[in-house]
């Protein structure tokens, strides 16, 4: 077995509080496109500034809502892969022996929920849920395409009716306060931090591993490519998370 996996398995077996941060790469093996990869990434075909900002929504809510509804249906159709499943197993094995596990995800696809993870902090919201632009009421549309674009909300009185927008965090928007608080608290107390399938570029998520390291936590990255944090982590595992994570969980919790 890869010597980095063996070393991380040992750290995991002795850890009492583990934080995992995931990005789009963990869902790539479920068939969902990442954002920034040169061949596969969504931003290769779509301009984020015209789709993933509040200004884009203001300028063209029809285009933005159509794009997000297309992606929502893709997420609903996707299944978790062995990487997601291994993280759910990691959580239950740690919890069973009194350890703590927090999963910070930048992903909006809800595949960690489908895989059975429990203590999930959605840093960038969820594409499965949409919210009213007037009152903020949340709704979970069904598995068929939305009937109208932009979708009208039905929660408010007709005189000041809003639109439904995806409940995701766009560039320039604040992350949900509860998510920020939960993430800070978990990072402040963890002894092991794993960063999985993220390019480690988008803030504030990319800073959490640096805070954890500064506090003395051991740090791990699992990614198919080097990222800005690869040289600073204690262990860098180069490979697919859908392969590395099941190996890691097997090695850490064997027997
Ligand atoms: C595999 C694999 C396999 C492939 N196995 N690996 C400080 C400094 C500079 C800028 C800022 C700053 N603070 C805030 C900003 C601005 C901005 C920001 O960070 N910009 C950067 C681009 C520089 N941040 C924000 O605006 C955030 N808000 C905020 O901070 O509010 C306060 C504030 C506002 C304004 C100014 C200052 C403060 C909000 C960020 C919201 C991000 N939103 C998106 C869209 C969500 C909705 C949607 O889905 O459409 O979130 S953008 C997109 O990027 C999405 C992702 O969650 C996020 C991260 O991407 P991720 O997951 O890392 O994906 P990729 O594609 O980048 O990487 C995939 C990786 O997987 C690659 O490395 C592959 O190699 C790897 N991989 N297959 C393992 N099988």
Coordinates of N, CA, C and O and ligand atoms in Angstrom, one line a residue, residues 22-26 28-29 34-37 43 52 67-68 71 106-108 124 127 168-175 196-204 222-227 239-242, ligand 1:
X22 N -14.4 18.9 1.6 CA -14.5 18.4 0.2 C -14.8 19.4 -0.8 O -15.4 20.5 -0.5
X23 N -14.4 19.1 -2.0 CA -14.7 20.0 -3.2 C -15.2 19.2 -4.3 O -15.4 17.9 -4.2
X24 N -15.4 19.8 -5.4 CA -16.0 19.2 -6.6 C -15.4 17.9 -7.0 O -16.0 17.0 -7.6
X25 N -14.0 17.7 -6.8 CA -13.3 16.5 -7.2 C -13.9 15.3 -6.6 O -13.8 14.2 -7.3
X26 N -14.4 15.3 -5.4 CA -14.9 14.1 -4.8 C -16.2 13.6 -5.6 O -16.5 12.4 -5.6
X28 N -16.5 14.0 -8.9 CA -16.2 13.8 -10.3 C -16.4 12.3 -10.7 O -16.9 12.0 -11.8
X29 N -16.1 11.4 -9.7 CA -16.3 10.0 -10.1 C -17.8 9.6 -10.0 O -18.2 8.4 -10.3
X34 N -16.3 19.1 -12.4 CA -15.7 20.1 -11.5 C -15.8 21.5 -12.1 O -16.5 21.6 -13.2
X35 N -15.2 22.4 -11.5 CA -15.3 23.8 -12.0 C -14.1 24.2 -12.9 O -14.2 24.8 -13.9
X36 N -12.9 24.0 -12.3 CA -11.7 24.7 -12.9 C -10.8 23.8 -13.7 O -9.8 24.2 -14.2
X37 N -11.1 22.5 -13.8 CA -10.1 21.6 -14.5 C -10.2 22.0 -16.0 O -11.3 22.2 -16.6
X43 N -16.3 25.7 -15.9 CA -15.8 27.1 -16.2 C -15.1 27.1 -17.6 O -14.8 28.2 -18.1
X52 N -22.6 32.8 -11.8 CA -22.5 32.5 -10.4 C -22.2 33.7 -9.6 O -21.3 33.7 -8.7
X67 N -29.8 27.5 -16.1 CA -28.5 26.8 -16.0 C -28.5 26.0 -14.7 O -28.1 24.9 -14.6
X68 N -28.9 26.7 -13.6 CA -28.9 26.0 -12.3 C -29.9 24.8 -12.3 O -29.7 23.8 -11.6
X71 N -28.3 21.9 -13.9 CA -27.3 21.3 -13.0 C -28.0 20.6 -11.8 O -27.6 19.5 -11.4
X106 N -17.9 22.1 0.2 CA -18.2 23.2 -0.7 C -19.2 22.8 -1.8 O -19.7 23.6 -2.6
X107 N -19.5 21.5 -1.8 CA -20.4 21.0 -2.9 C -21.8 21.2 -2.6 O -22.2 21.2 -1.4
X108 N -22.6 21.5 -3.6 CA -24.0 21.8 -3.5 C -24.9 20.6 -3.9 O -26.1 20.7 -4.0
X124 N -21.3 26.2 0.8 CA -21.8 27.0 -0.3 C -23.2 26.7 -0.7 O -23.7 26.9 -1.8
X127 N -27.9 23.1 -4.2 CA -28.6 23.4 -5.4 C -29.9 22.7 -5.5 O -30.8 22.9 -6.3
X168 N -27.7 28.6 -3.2 CA -26.2 28.4 -3.3 C -25.5 29.7 -3.0 O -26.2 30.8 -3.0
X169 N -24.2 29.7 -2.7 CA -23.5 30.9 -2.4 C -22.7 31.3 -3.7 O -21.8 30.6 -4.1
X170 N -23.0 32.5 -4.2 CA -22.3 33.0 -5.4 C -21.1 33.8 -5.0 O -21.0 34.3 -3.8
X171 N -20.2 34.0 -5.9 CA -19.0 34.9 -5.7 C -19.5 36.3 -5.2 O -20.5 36.8 -5.7
X172 N -18.8 36.7 -4.1 CA -19.2 38.0 -3.6 C -20.3 38.0 -2.5 O -20.6 39.0 -1.9
X173 N -20.9 36.8 -2.3 CA -21.9 36.7 -1.3 C -21.3 36.1 -0.1 O -20.3 35.3 -0.1
X174 N -21.9 36.4 1.1 CA -21.4 35.8 2.3 C -21.9 34.4 2.4 O -22.9 34.0 2.0
X175 N -21.0 33.6 3.1 CA -21.4 32.2 3.4 C -22.5 32.2 4.5 O -22.5 33.2 5.3
X196 N -10.0 17.3 0.4 CA -10.2 16.3 -0.6 C -10.9 16.9 -1.8 O -12.0 17.4 -1.8
X197 N -10.2 16.7 -3.0 CA -10.9 17.1 -4.3 C -11.2 18.6 -4.4 O -12.3 18.9 -5.0
X198 N -10.4 19.4 -3.9 CA -10.7 20.9 -4.0 C -9.4 21.5 -4.5 O -8.3 21.2 -4.2
X199 N -9.6 22.5 -5.4 CA -8.4 23.3 -5.9 C -7.8 24.2 -4.9 O -6.8 24.8 -5.1
X200 N -8.5 24.4 -3.8 CA -7.9 25.2 -2.7 C -7.7 26.6 -3.1 O -6.7 27.2 -2.8
X201 N -8.6 27.2 -3.8 CA -8.5 28.5 -4.4 C -9.6 29.4 -3.8 O -9.3 30.6 -3.5
X202 N -10.8 28.9 -3.6 CA -11.9 29.7 -3.2 C -11.9 29.9 -1.7 O -11.9 29.0 -0.9
X203 N -12.0 31.2 -1.3 CA -12.0 31.6 0.1 C -13.5 31.8 0.6 O -14.4 32.0 -0.2
X204 N -13.8 31.6 1.9 CA -12.8 31.3 2.9 C -12.4 29.8 3.1 O -11.6 29.5 3.9
X222 N -5.9 15.0 -0.5 CA -6.1 14.0 -1.5 C -6.6 14.6 -2.8 O -7.7 15.3 -2.8
X223 N -5.9 14.5 -3.9 CA -6.2 15.2 -5.1 C -5.5 14.5 -6.3 O -4.4 14.0 -6.1
X224 N -6.1 14.6 -7.5 CA -5.5 14.0 -8.6 C -4.3 15.0 -9.2 O -3.5 14.5 -10.0
X225 N -4.3 16.2 -8.8 CA -3.3 17.2 -9.3 C -2.8 18.0 -8.1 O -3.5 18.1 -7.1
X226 N -1.6 18.5 -8.2 CA -1.1 19.4 -7.2 C -1.9 20.7 -7.1 O -2.5 21.1 -8.1
X227 N -2.0 21.2 -5.9 CA -2.7 22.5 -5.7 C -1.8 23.4 -4.8 O -0.7 23.0 -4.4
X239 N -4.1 11.1 -6.2 CA -4.9 10.0 -6.7 C -6.4 10.4 -6.6 O -6.8 11.4 -6.1
X240 N -7.2 9.5 -7.1 CA -8.7 9.7 -7.1 C -9.2 9.4 -5.7 O -8.8 8.4 -5.1
X241 N -10.1 10.3 -5.2 CA -10.6 10.1 -3.9 C -11.4 8.8 -3.8 O -11.5 8.2 -2.7
X242 N -12.1 8.5 -4.9 CA -12.9 7.2 -4.9 C -12.1 6.0 -4.7 O -12.6 4.9 -4.4
Ligands
LIG1 C1 -10.1 15.1 -7.9 C2 -10.7 14.2 -8.6 C3 -10.9 12.9 -8.0 C4 -10.7 16.0 -9.8 N1 -10.3 12.8 -6.9 N2 -9.6 15.0 -6.7 C5 -9.8 36.5 -0.2 C6 -8.8 36.6 -1.1 C7 -9.2 36.6 -2.5 C8 -10.5 36.6 -2.9 C9 -11.5 36.4 -1.9 C10 -11.1 36.4 -0.6 N3 -12.2 36.3 0.2 C11 -13.3 36.2 -0.7 C12 -12.8 36.3 -1.9 C13 -13.7 36.3 -3.1 C14 -14.2 34.9 -3.5 C15 -13.0 34.0 -3.8 O1 -12.5 33.2 -3.1 N4 -12.4 34.2 -5.1 C16 -11.3 33.3 -5.5 C17 -11.7 32.7 -6.8 C18 -10.1 34.1 -5.5 N5 -14.9 34.3 -2.4 C19 -16.2 34.6 -2.3 O2 -16.7 35.4 -2.9 C20 -17.0 33.9 -1.2 N6 -17.7 34.8 -0.4 C21 -17.0 35.5 0.6 O3 -15.9 35.3 0.9 O4 -17.8 36.5 1.2 C22 -17.1 37.6 1.9 C23 -16.4 38.4 0.8 C24 -17.0 38.7 -0.3 C25 -16.3 39.5 -1.3 C26 -15.1 40.0 -1.0 C27 -14.5 39.6 0.2 C28 -15.2 38.9 1.1 C29 -18.0 33.0 -1.8 C30 -17.5 31.9 -2.6 C31 -18.6 31.1 -3.3 C32 -18.1 30.1 -4.3 N7 -19.2 29.7 -5.1 C33 -19.0 28.6 -6.0 C34 -20.3 28.4 -6.8 C35 -21.4 27.7 -6.0 C36 -22.6 27.5 -6.7 C37 -22.5 26.6 -7.9 O5 -22.3 25.3 -7.7 O6 -22.6 27.0 -9.0 O7 -18.7 27.4 -5.3 S1 -17.6 28.8 -7.2 C38 -17.1 27.2 -7.2 O8 -15.8 27.1 -6.6 C39 -18.1 26.4 -6.2 C40 -17.1 25.5 -5.5 O9 -17.7 25.1 -4.3 C41 -15.9 26.4 -5.3 C42 -14.6 25.6 -5.1 O10 -14.3 24.8 -6.2 P1 -13.7 23.3 -5.9 O11 -14.7 22.5 -5.2 O12 -12.4 23.4 -5.3 O13 -13.7 22.8 -7.4 P2 -12.5 23.0 -8.5 O14 -13.0 22.6 -9.8 O15 -11.8 24.3 -8.4 O16 -11.4 21.9 -8.1 C43 -11.7 20.5 -8.2 C44 -10.4 19.7 -7.7 O17 -10.7 18.4 -7.7 C45 -9.2 19.9 -8.6 O18 -8.1 20.3 -7.8 C46 -9.0 18.5 -9.3 O19 -7.6 18.3 -9.5 C47 -9.6 17.6 -8.2 N8 -10.1 16.4 -8.7 N9 -11.1 14.8 -9.8 C48 -9.7 13.8 -6.2 N10 -11.5 12.0 -8.7

